C-alpha cells in the first residue's frame, strides 16, 4: 500500500460514469478493434477498480484478438470474445475497492495480470488477490511489462530447475518472454546460450547471454549447438523438432515448451501431446501452462527496482494509438515488449 498520499488526496471513486476503451465485437485482425465509450465497471467484493496508467501488450493479446487457434474460442467465446477489451497486464491507481478488500485503498499504485483482458481502457477491474503494490521507483510503463512475460520466464526456468552452473539454451530470446528468460537465467548464475534475430544479437548479449546466434543461420541440430550439452532448453519459438530439442539435453536435463506452432484448429495442442510421448525420465520435455502468480510479480518488481533486470520495451504507444500497438505485436518479431500508456 502506498503511504505517500493522504486520505484527503486519494481518489474515492471514478470521476466519471463512462470511459474510453478499445474493444472488438468479433474475432479478426487489428482492424476489428475500435475505440468507443463504455460504462466504468464497478468492482466486485474482492476486486479493485483501477485507473489504468500503462498496459503491456504481448502475443497472447493478439491470439485472443484473432481467436486463433479455434480451440481457444471454447473458453473465451465461440462467435465473439466474451471479454471485448484486450490487455492483460495493467499498472494503475486504485480508485475504488470492493466491500471485502482490506489490503488496498484508493490512491495505491498496483500492478497485476488482470485476466483475459480489460487493460486497454481508462479504467479496469483488477482482482485484489492478484494485485501487487508498485514501488514508487519502478515507473508504471516498466511495471506493466512484467506480469505475463516475466512471470512466464520465471516459471519456465523453475520448471527446468535452472540455477547456478546450469547451461541453458533460450530459443526465441529476443521476444518478451525471451528477454526476461535470458536475464533471469544469467542472474541465477547460469551459462546462457541464445537464438535470436540478427537485429537483436547485441541486445541479447547485453542482457547476459554468453553465446548468441542468428536463428536464421544456426538452428537446433547445427554443429554450433552440440548435442547432449544443455541442462535446459527454453523453447519460445516453438518450431524446432522435439526429437532434436531432446537431443540437446544432458542426462537429467529438461526442455520447456513455452509456445508452439500448429494448425488453426488445435494450435500447439498436437505438439504438446507429442512432447508427452517423447519425454523420457532422464531427458524430459515439459509443456508450460504459465499462471498468474502475484509473488512472482513482486519478485520481478524488486529485481527491476534493484536494476538486476530491466524490461526491454521496444516501443511505447499512446492510448490513442492502442490499435497500432496491437498491430505491431500481431505482426510478430517484436523485440522485447510493447506498452500502451493511458494518461
mmCIF file of C-alpha atoms in Angstrom:
data_model
loop_
_atom_site.group_PDB
_atom_site.id
_atom_site.type_symbol
_atom_site.label_atom_id
_atom_site.label_comp_id
_atom_site.label_asym_id
_atom_site.label_seq_id
_atom_site.Cartn_x
_atom_site.Cartn_y
_atom_site.Cartn_z
ATOM 1 C CA UNK A 1 0.000 0.000 0.000
ATOM 2 C CA UNK A 2 1.250 3.476 -0.919
ATOM 3 C CA UNK A 3 1.512 5.653 2.172
ATOM 4 C CA UNK A 4 2.769 8.722 0.299
ATOM 5 C CA UNK A 5 -0.736 10.075 -0.276
ATOM 6 C CA UNK A 6 -3.051 11.295 2.456
ATOM 7 C CA UNK A 7 -6.661 10.173 2.538
ATOM 8 C CA UNK A 8 -7.666 13.684 1.550
ATOM 9 C CA UNK A 9 -5.629 13.444 -1.646
ATOM 10 C CA UNK A 10 -6.696 9.880 -2.533
ATOM 11 C CA UNK A 11 -9.443 9.461 -5.150
ATOM 12 C CA UNK A 12 -12.504 7.698 -3.727
ATOM 13 C CA UNK A 13 -14.241 6.703 -6.966
ATOM 14 C CA UNK A 14 -14.020 7.116 -10.715
ATOM 15 C CA UNK A 15 -14.679 10.801 -11.513
ATOM 16 C CA UNK A 16 -16.898 9.833 -14.468
ATOM 17 C CA UNK A 17 -19.518 7.225 -15.276
ATOM 18 C CA UNK A 18 -18.140 6.380 -18.726
ATOM 19 C CA UNK A 19 -14.670 5.675 -20.038
ATOM 20 C CA UNK A 20 -12.791 5.396 -23.308
ATOM 21 C CA UNK A 21 -11.867 1.850 -24.312
ATOM 22 C CA UNK A 22 -10.619 -0.156 -27.274
ATOM 23 C CA UNK A 23 -12.885 -3.124 -27.925
ATOM 24 C CA UNK A 24 -13.803 -5.757 -30.501
ATOM 25 C CA UNK A 25 -17.176 -7.303 -31.260
ATOM 26 C CA UNK A 26 -15.792 -10.075 -33.481
ATOM 27 C CA UNK A 27 -12.604 -12.013 -33.983
ATOM 28 C CA UNK A 28 -10.075 -10.771 -36.517
ATOM 29 C CA UNK A 29 -7.014 -8.625 -37.029
ATOM 30 C CA UNK A 30 -6.347 -5.161 -35.601
ATOM 31 C CA UNK A 31 -8.941 -3.715 -37.962
ATOM 32 C CA UNK A 32 -11.751 -5.174 -35.803
ATOM 33 C CA UNK A 33 -10.615 -3.209 -32.737
ATOM 34 C CA UNK A 34 -12.466 0.091 -32.331
ATOM 35 C CA UNK A 35 -12.424 2.992 -29.920
ATOM 36 C CA UNK A 36 -15.665 3.522 -28.019
ATOM 37 C CA UNK A 37 -17.060 4.625 -24.678
ATOM 38 C CA UNK A 38 -18.260 2.139 -22.082
ATOM 39 C CA UNK A 39 -19.681 2.413 -18.572
ATOM 40 C CA UNK A 40 -16.986 2.427 -15.902
ATOM 41 C CA UNK A 41 -17.179 -1.048 -14.313
ATOM 42 C CA UNK A 42 -17.996 -1.475 -10.635
ATOM 43 C CA UNK A 43 -15.654 -3.618 -8.535
ATOM 44 C CA UNK A 44 -16.999 -6.840 -7.080
ATOM 45 C CA UNK A 45 -16.487 -7.667 -3.384
ATOM 46 C CA UNK A 46 -12.926 -8.931 -3.943
ATOM 47 C CA UNK A 47 -11.926 -6.551 -6.741
ATOM 48 C CA UNK A 48 -10.175 -3.237 -7.239
ATOM 49 C CA UNK A 49 -11.209 -0.578 -9.729
ATOM 50 C CA UNK A 50 -8.019 0.980 -11.083
ATOM 51 C CA UNK A 51 -7.302 3.998 -13.218
ATOM 52 C CA UNK A 52 -5.061 2.430 -15.860
ATOM 53 C CA UNK A 53 -1.652 4.081 -16.199
ATOM 54 C CA UNK A 54 0.016 1.581 -18.528
ATOM 55 C CA UNK A 55 -0.916 -1.681 -20.229
ATOM 56 C CA UNK A 56 1.577 -4.241 -21.517
ATOM 57 C CA UNK A 57 0.717 -5.954 -24.819
ATOM 58 C CA UNK A 58 2.012 -9.386 -25.775
ATOM 59 C CA UNK A 59 1.406 -12.266 -28.175
ATOM 60 C CA UNK A 60 -1.439 -13.670 -26.089
ATOM 61 C CA UNK A 61 -3.445 -10.489 -26.687
ATOM 62 C CA UNK A 62 -3.020 -10.898 -30.444
ATOM 63 C CA UNK A 63 -4.086 -14.543 -30.318
ATOM 64 C CA UNK A 64 -7.215 -13.717 -28.333
ATOM 65 C CA UNK A 65 -7.945 -10.847 -30.707
ATOM 66 C CA UNK A 66 -7.936 -13.302 -33.615
ATOM 67 C CA UNK A 67 -9.429 -16.248 -31.714
ATOM 68 C CA UNK A 68 -6.530 -18.306 -33.017
ATOM 69 C CA UNK A 69 -6.371 -21.271 -32.704
ATOM 70 C CA UNK A 70 -10.069 -22.013 -32.811
ATOM 71 C CA UNK A 71 -9.679 -24.178 -29.715
ATOM 72 C CA UNK A 72 -9.317 -21.058 -27.534
ATOM 73 C CA UNK A 73 -12.821 -19.960 -28.546
ATOM 74 C CA UNK A 74 -14.291 -22.771 -26.476
ATOM 75 C CA UNK A 75 -13.050 -20.945 -23.393
ATOM 76 C CA UNK A 76 -13.221 -17.304 -24.486
ATOM 77 C CA UNK A 77 -16.262 -17.131 -26.761
ATOM 78 C CA UNK A 78 -17.373 -19.179 -29.751
ATOM 79 C CA UNK A 79 -18.581 -16.438 -32.104
ATOM 80 C CA UNK A 80 -17.056 -13.399 -30.464
ATOM 81 C CA UNK A 81 -14.767 -12.759 -27.477
ATOM 82 C CA UNK A 82 -16.677 -12.568 -24.210
ATOM 83 C CA UNK A 83 -14.116 -10.054 -22.965
ATOM 84 C CA UNK A 84 -14.236 -7.395 -25.666
ATOM 85 C CA UNK A 85 -11.297 -5.302 -24.370
ATOM 86 C CA UNK A 86 -7.775 -6.658 -24.841
ATOM 87 C CA UNK A 87 -4.883 -6.079 -22.430
ATOM 88 C CA UNK A 88 -3.896 -8.420 -19.590
ATOM 89 C CA UNK A 89 -1.011 -6.601 -17.895
ATOM 90 C CA UNK A 90 -2.005 -3.431 -16.048
ATOM 91 C CA UNK A 91 -0.280 -0.887 -13.852
ATOM 92 C CA UNK A 92 -2.658 1.628 -12.357
ATOM 93 C CA UNK A 93 -4.001 3.621 -9.439
ATOM 94 C CA UNK A 94 -6.737 2.227 -7.203
ATOM 95 C CA UNK A 95 -9.837 4.425 -7.268
ATOM 96 C CA UNK A 96 -12.346 2.113 -5.561
ATOM 97 C CA UNK A 97 -12.269 -1.187 -3.683
ATOM 98 C CA UNK A 98 -14.766 -3.984 -3.191
ATOM 99 C CA UNK A 99 -16.525 -4.485 0.131
ATOM 100 C CA UNK A 100 -14.324 -7.441 1.038
ATOM 101 C CA UNK A 101 -10.980 -5.802 0.243
ATOM 102 C CA UNK A 102 -8.859 -4.761 3.228
ATOM 103 C CA UNK A 103 -5.296 -4.721 1.841
ATOM 104 C CA UNK A 104 -5.692 -1.790 -0.569
ATOM 105 C CA UNK A 105 -7.274 1.628 -0.566
ATOM 106 C CA UNK A 106 -7.861 4.382 -3.122
ATOM 107 C CA UNK A 107 -4.609 6.015 -4.163
ATOM 108 C CA UNK A 108 -2.481 2.857 -4.004
ATOM 109 C CA UNK A 109 -0.314 2.111 -7.050
ATOM 110 C CA UNK A 110 -0.673 -1.509 -8.144
ATOM 111 C CA UNK A 111 0.259 -3.877 -10.971
ATOM 112 C CA UNK A 112 -1.132 -7.277 -11.973
ATOM 113 C CA UNK A 113 -2.055 -9.704 -14.684
ATOM 114 C CA UNK A 114 -5.758 -8.899 -14.504
ATOM 115 C CA UNK A 115 -7.148 -11.813 -16.539
ATOM 116 C CA UNK A 116 -8.034 -12.342 -20.196
ATOM 117 C CA UNK A 117 -8.467 -8.642 -20.939
ATOM 118 C CA UNK A 118 -9.680 -5.217 -19.933
ATOM 119 C CA UNK A 119 -6.451 -3.211 -19.837
ATOM 120 C CA UNK A 120 -6.915 -1.109 -22.980
ATOM 121 C CA UNK A 121 -9.343 1.216 -21.248
ATOM 122 C CA UNK A 122 -9.197 4.189 -18.913
ATOM 123 C CA UNK A 123 -10.415 2.035 -16.005
ATOM 124 C CA UNK A 124 -10.128 -1.693 -15.376
ATOM 125 C CA UNK A 125 -11.138 -4.287 -12.811
ATOM 126 C CA UNK A 126 -8.210 -5.968 -11.044
ATOM 127 C CA UNK A 127 -8.716 -8.947 -8.711
ATOM 128 C CA UNK A 128 -7.300 -7.873 -5.362
ATOM 129 C CA UNK A 129 -5.724 -11.312 -4.887
ATOM 130 C CA UNK A 130 -3.574 -10.706 -7.979
ATOM 131 C CA UNK A 131 -2.596 -7.116 -7.182
ATOM 132 C CA UNK A 132 0.940 -6.215 -6.150
ATOM 133 C CA UNK A 133 1.972 -2.814 -4.801
ATOM 134 C CA UNK A 134 4.106 -0.910 -7.300
ATOM 135 C CA UNK A 135 7.149 0.776 -5.733
ATOM 136 C CA UNK A 136 7.496 4.479 -6.474
ATOM 137 C CA UNK A 137 10.899 3.945 -8.120
ATOM 138 C CA UNK A 138 9.532 1.500 -10.718
ATOM 139 C CA UNK A 139 7.652 3.506 -13.376
ATOM 140 C CA UNK A 140 4.230 2.281 -14.457
ATOM 141 C CA UNK A 141 5.472 1.629 -18.009
ATOM 142 C CA UNK A 142 8.132 -0.770 -16.758
ATOM 143 C CA UNK A 143 5.812 -2.436 -14.256
ATOM 144 C CA UNK A 144 3.195 -3.115 -16.942
ATOM 145 C CA UNK A 145 5.780 -5.060 -18.956
ATOM 146 C CA UNK A 146 6.412 -7.575 -16.174
ATOM 147 C CA UNK A 147 3.475 -9.850 -15.223
ATOM 148 C CA UNK A 148 2.775 -12.227 -18.136
ATOM 149 C CA UNK A 149 6.124 -12.258 -19.951
ATOM 150 C CA UNK A 150 8.307 -12.007 -16.862
ATOM 151 C CA UNK A 151 6.136 -14.453 -14.954
ATOM 152 C CA UNK A 152 6.256 -16.954 -17.821
ATOM 153 C CA UNK A 153 10.052 -16.704 -17.945
ATOM 154 C CA UNK A 154 10.361 -17.358 -14.197
ATOM 155 C CA UNK A 155 8.048 -20.362 -14.373
ATOM 156 C CA UNK A 156 9.897 -21.783 -17.377
ATOM 157 C CA UNK A 157 13.253 -21.543 -15.607
ATOM 158 C CA UNK A 158 11.777 -23.049 -12.454
ATOM 159 C CA UNK A 159 10.283 -25.933 -14.451
ATOM 160 C CA UNK A 160 13.772 -26.731 -15.767
ATOM 161 C CA UNK A 161 15.421 -26.243 -12.339
ATOM 162 C CA UNK A 162 17.793 -23.642 -13.770
ATOM 163 C CA UNK A 163 20.360 -22.494 -11.231
ATOM 164 C CA UNK A 164 23.998 -21.635 -10.772
ATOM 165 C CA UNK A 165 26.188 -23.597 -13.165
ATOM 166 C CA UNK A 166 23.330 -24.688 -15.456
ATOM 167 C CA UNK A 167 23.872 -24.386 -19.190
ATOM 168 C CA UNK A 168 20.679 -23.032 -20.737
ATOM 169 C CA UNK A 169 19.634 -22.554 -24.357
ATOM 170 C CA UNK A 170 16.896 -19.956 -24.939
ATOM 171 C CA UNK A 171 15.260 -20.266 -28.366
ATOM 172 C CA UNK A 172 13.399 -17.072 -29.230
ATOM 173 C CA UNK A 173 15.492 -14.929 -26.905
ATOM 174 C CA UNK A 174 14.554 -11.513 -28.329
ATOM 175 C CA UNK A 175 10.838 -11.501 -27.538
ATOM 176 C CA UNK A 176 9.021 -10.521 -24.369
ATOM 177 C CA UNK A 177 9.477 -13.843 -22.587
ATOM 178 C CA UNK A 178 12.905 -14.418 -24.096
ATOM 179 C CA UNK A 179 14.475 -11.164 -22.942
ATOM 180 C CA UNK A 180 13.342 -11.920 -19.398
ATOM 181 C CA UNK A 181 14.456 -15.568 -19.589
ATOM 182 C CA UNK A 182 17.983 -14.568 -20.637
ATOM 183 C CA UNK A 183 18.328 -12.000 -17.855
ATOM 184 C CA UNK A 184 16.824 -14.163 -15.135
ATOM 185 C CA UNK A 185 18.896 -17.210 -16.093
ATOM 186 C CA UNK A 186 22.081 -15.128 -16.076
ATOM 187 C CA UNK A 187 21.031 -13.571 -12.761
ATOM 188 C CA UNK A 188 20.757 -17.093 -11.332
ATOM 189 C CA UNK A 189 24.328 -17.841 -12.406
ATOM 190 C CA UNK A 190 23.568 -19.947 -15.486
ATOM 191 C CA UNK A 191 25.666 -20.149 -18.651
ATOM 192 C CA UNK A 192 23.176 -18.752 -21.179
ATOM 193 C CA UNK A 193 23.151 -19.573 -24.896
ATOM 194 C CA UNK A 194 20.558 -17.930 -27.102
ATOM 195 C CA UNK A 195 18.990 -17.901 -30.561
ATOM 196 C CA UNK A 196 17.552 -14.583 -31.732
ATOM 197 C CA UNK A 197 17.035 -12.461 -34.820
ATOM 198 C CA UNK A 198 20.045 -10.693 -36.289
ATOM 199 C CA UNK A 199 18.970 -7.200 -35.230
ATOM 200 C CA UNK A 200 18.712 -8.299 -31.582
ATOM 201 C CA UNK A 201 22.006 -10.189 -31.208
ATOM 202 C CA UNK A 202 23.855 -7.334 -29.487
ATOM 203 C CA UNK A 203 20.903 -6.707 -27.162
ATOM 204 C CA UNK A 204 20.677 -10.350 -26.088
ATOM 205 C CA UNK A 205 24.405 -10.341 -25.394
ATOM 206 C CA UNK A 206 23.995 -7.225 -23.234
ATOM 207 C CA UNK A 207 21.222 -8.983 -21.320
ATOM 208 C CA UNK A 208 23.596 -11.716 -20.221
ATOM 209 C CA UNK A 209 23.851 -14.404 -22.905
ATOM 210 C CA UNK A 210 27.392 -15.761 -23.283
ATOM 211 C CA UNK A 211 26.799 -17.273 -26.753
ATOM 212 C CA UNK A 212 24.283 -15.725 -29.166
ATOM 213 C CA UNK A 213 23.399 -16.989 -32.652
ATOM 214 C CA UNK A 214 21.232 -15.746 -35.510
ATOM 215 C CA UNK A 215 18.378 -18.242 -35.680
ATOM 216 C CA UNK A 216 18.330 -17.996 -39.489
ATOM 217 C CA UNK A 217 21.860 -19.390 -39.647
ATOM 218 C CA UNK A 218 22.084 -21.586 -36.563
ATOM 219 C CA UNK A 219 19.236 -23.858 -35.530
ATOM 220 C CA UNK A 220 18.836 -26.707 -33.046
ATOM 221 C CA UNK A 221 20.823 -29.557 -34.581
ATOM 222 C CA UNK A 222 23.518 -27.261 -36.024
ATOM 223 C CA UNK A 223 27.158 -28.004 -35.068
ATOM 224 C CA UNK A 224 27.308 -24.728 -33.120
ATOM 225 C CA UNK A 225 24.816 -26.221 -30.645
ATOM 226 C CA UNK A 226 26.438 -29.503 -29.584
ATOM 227 C CA UNK A 227 24.218 -32.444 -28.760
ATOM 228 C CA UNK A 228 23.919 -33.503 -25.117
ATOM 229 C CA UNK A 229 25.341 -30.151 -23.940
ATOM 230 C CA UNK A 230 22.490 -28.360 -22.163
ATOM 231 C CA UNK A 231 20.837 -28.772 -18.800
ATOM 232 C CA UNK A 232 17.805 -26.825 -20.007
ATOM 233 C CA UNK A 233 16.283 -25.707 -23.294
ATOM 234 C CA UNK A 234 13.647 -22.972 -23.077
ATOM 235 C CA UNK A 235 11.794 -23.138 -26.403
ATOM 236 C CA UNK A 236 9.789 -19.981 -27.004
ATOM 237 C CA UNK A 237 9.881 -20.035 -30.814
ATOM 238 C CA UNK A 238 8.041 -23.358 -30.934
ATOM 239 C CA UNK A 239 9.160 -24.594 -34.349
ATOM 240 C CA UNK A 240 12.135 -26.960 -33.804
ATOM 241 C CA UNK A 241 11.555 -30.725 -33.979
ATOM 242 C CA UNK A 242 11.034 -32.121 -30.498
ATOM 243 C CA UNK A 243 13.419 -35.017 -31.029
ATOM 244 C CA UNK A 244 16.169 -32.525 -31.931
ATOM 245 C CA UNK A 245 15.473 -30.459 -28.809
ATOM 246 C CA UNK A 246 15.597 -33.567 -26.643
ATOM 247 C CA UNK A 247 18.927 -34.480 -28.237
ATOM 248 C CA UNK A 248 20.433 -31.216 -26.987
ATOM 249 C CA UNK A 249 19.961 -32.259 -23.364
ATOM 250 C CA UNK A 250 22.466 -33.694 -20.982
ATOM 251 C CA UNK A 251 21.227 -36.566 -18.874
ATOM 252 C CA UNK A 252 18.766 -35.183 -16.343
ATOM 253 C CA UNK A 253 18.001 -32.134 -18.486
ATOM 254 C CA UNK A 254 14.637 -30.608 -19.377
ATOM 255 C CA UNK A 255 13.115 -28.971 -22.444
ATOM 256 C CA UNK A 256 10.380 -26.486 -21.550
ATOM 257 C CA UNK A 257 7.924 -25.606 -24.316
ATOM 258 C CA UNK A 258 6.626 -22.085 -23.760
ATOM 259 C CA UNK A 259 4.697 -21.877 -27.019
ATOM 260 C CA UNK A 260 4.379 -23.834 -30.233
ATOM 261 C CA UNK A 261 3.228 -23.833 -33.812
ATOM 262 C CA UNK A 262 0.243 -25.773 -35.091
ATOM 263 C CA UNK A 263 -2.902 -25.635 -37.179
ATOM 264 C CA UNK A 264 -5.760 -23.149 -37.000
ATOM 265 C CA UNK A 265 -7.968 -25.573 -35.085
ATOM 266 C CA UNK A 266 -5.846 -27.121 -32.329
ATOM 267 C CA UNK A 267 -2.813 -24.831 -32.415
ATOM 268 C CA UNK A 268 0.088 -26.221 -30.355
ATOM 269 C CA UNK A 269 -2.008 -29.000 -28.787
ATOM 270 C CA UNK A 270 -0.629 -31.616 -31.169
ATOM 271 C CA UNK A 271 2.942 -30.619 -30.362
ATOM 272 C CA UNK A 272 2.192 -30.772 -26.647
ATOM 273 C CA UNK A 273 0.781 -34.299 -26.952
ATOM 274 C CA UNK A 274 3.823 -35.376 -28.942
ATOM 275 C CA UNK A 275 6.063 -33.846 -26.278
ATOM 276 C CA UNK A 276 4.429 -36.022 -23.622
ATOM 277 C CA UNK A 277 5.085 -39.080 -25.787
ATOM 278 C CA UNK A 278 8.744 -38.209 -26.442
ATOM 279 C CA UNK A 279 9.606 -37.150 -22.899
ATOM 280 C CA UNK A 280 11.955 -39.507 -21.062
ATOM 281 C CA UNK A 281 12.734 -39.854 -17.383
ATOM 282 C CA UNK A 282 16.299 -38.580 -17.800
ATOM 283 C CA UNK A 283 15.621 -36.171 -20.695
ATOM 284 C CA UNK A 284 12.268 -34.546 -20.103
ATOM 285 C CA UNK A 285 10.067 -32.405 -22.357
ATOM 286 C CA UNK A 286 7.539 -30.317 -20.463
ATOM 287 C CA UNK A 287 4.792 -28.073 -21.829
ATOM 288 C CA UNK A 288 4.406 -24.943 -19.723
ATOM 289 C CA UNK A 289 0.993 -23.590 -18.772
ATOM 290 C CA UNK A 290 2.011 -20.399 -17.001
ATOM 291 C CA UNK A 291 -0.394 -18.975 -14.431
ATOM 292 C CA UNK A 292 -0.752 -15.616 -12.688
ATOM 293 C CA UNK A 293 1.455 -15.579 -9.582
ATOM 294 C CA UNK A 294 1.489 -12.316 -7.602
ATOM 295 C CA UNK A 295 4.518 -13.440 -5.607
ATOM 296 C CA UNK A 296 6.478 -13.736 -8.864
ATOM 297 C CA UNK A 297 5.360 -10.263 -9.973
ATOM 298 C CA UNK A 298 6.548 -8.917 -6.609
ATOM 299 C CA UNK A 299 9.918 -10.601 -7.149
ATOM 300 C CA UNK A 300 10.189 -9.114 -10.644
ATOM 301 C CA UNK A 301 9.342 -5.642 -9.333
ATOM 302 C CA UNK A 302 12.060 -5.983 -6.724
ATOM 303 C CA UNK A 303 14.658 -7.120 -9.274
ATOM 304 C CA UNK A 304 13.655 -4.284 -11.606
ATOM 305 C CA UNK A 305 13.879 -1.726 -8.808
ATOM 306 C CA UNK A 306 17.341 -3.014 -7.913
ATOM 307 C CA UNK A 307 18.493 -2.836 -11.530
ATOM 308 C CA UNK A 308 19.171 -6.596 -11.570
ATOM 309 C CA UNK A 309 16.879 -6.973 -14.595
ATOM 310 C CA UNK A 310 15.323 -4.470 -16.974
ATOM 311 C CA UNK A 311 12.187 -4.846 -19.051
ATOM 312 C CA UNK A 312 13.130 -4.333 -22.703
ATOM 313 C CA UNK A 313 10.457 -2.065 -24.179
ATOM 314 C CA UNK A 314 10.777 -1.771 -27.934
ATOM 315 C CA UNK A 315 8.057 0.836 -28.284
ATOM 316 C CA UNK A 316 5.603 2.768 -26.139
ATOM 317 C CA UNK A 317 2.290 3.820 -27.696
ATOM 318 C CA UNK A 318 -0.197 6.430 -26.560
ATOM 319 C CA UNK A 319 -3.696 5.293 -25.683
ATOM 320 C CA UNK A 320 -4.969 6.879 -28.883
ATOM 321 C CA UNK A 321 -2.656 4.554 -30.847
ATOM 322 C CA UNK A 322 -3.514 1.352 -28.960
ATOM 323 C CA UNK A 323 -4.730 -0.351 -32.129
ATOM 324 C CA UNK A 324 -1.306 0.294 -33.679
ATOM 325 C CA UNK A 325 0.285 -1.383 -30.659
ATOM 326 C CA UNK A 326 -1.855 -4.470 -31.214
ATOM 327 C CA UNK A 327 -0.993 -4.442 -34.908
ATOM 328 C CA UNK A 328 2.720 -4.248 -34.123
ATOM 329 C CA UNK A 329 2.586 -7.263 -31.801
ATOM 330 C CA UNK A 330 0.254 -9.145 -34.155
ATOM 331 C CA UNK A 331 2.798 -8.753 -36.980
ATOM 332 C CA UNK A 332 5.405 -10.687 -34.976
ATOM 333 C CA UNK A 333 9.137 -10.178 -34.449
ATOM 334 C CA UNK A 334 8.727 -7.668 -31.635
ATOM 335 C CA UNK A 335 11.970 -7.175 -29.725
ATOM 336 C CA UNK A 336 11.072 -7.202 -26.029
ATOM 337 C CA UNK A 337 7.779 -5.648 -25.027
ATOM 338 C CA UNK A 338 5.206 -3.164 -26.297
ATOM 339 C CA UNK A 339 3.456 -0.905 -23.754
ATOM 340 C CA UNK A 340 0.466 1.424 -24.099
ATOM 341 C CA UNK A 341 0.320 4.405 -21.749
ATOM 342 C CA UNK A 342 -3.135 5.511 -20.607
ATOM 343 C CA UNK A 343 -2.911 9.051 -19.323
#
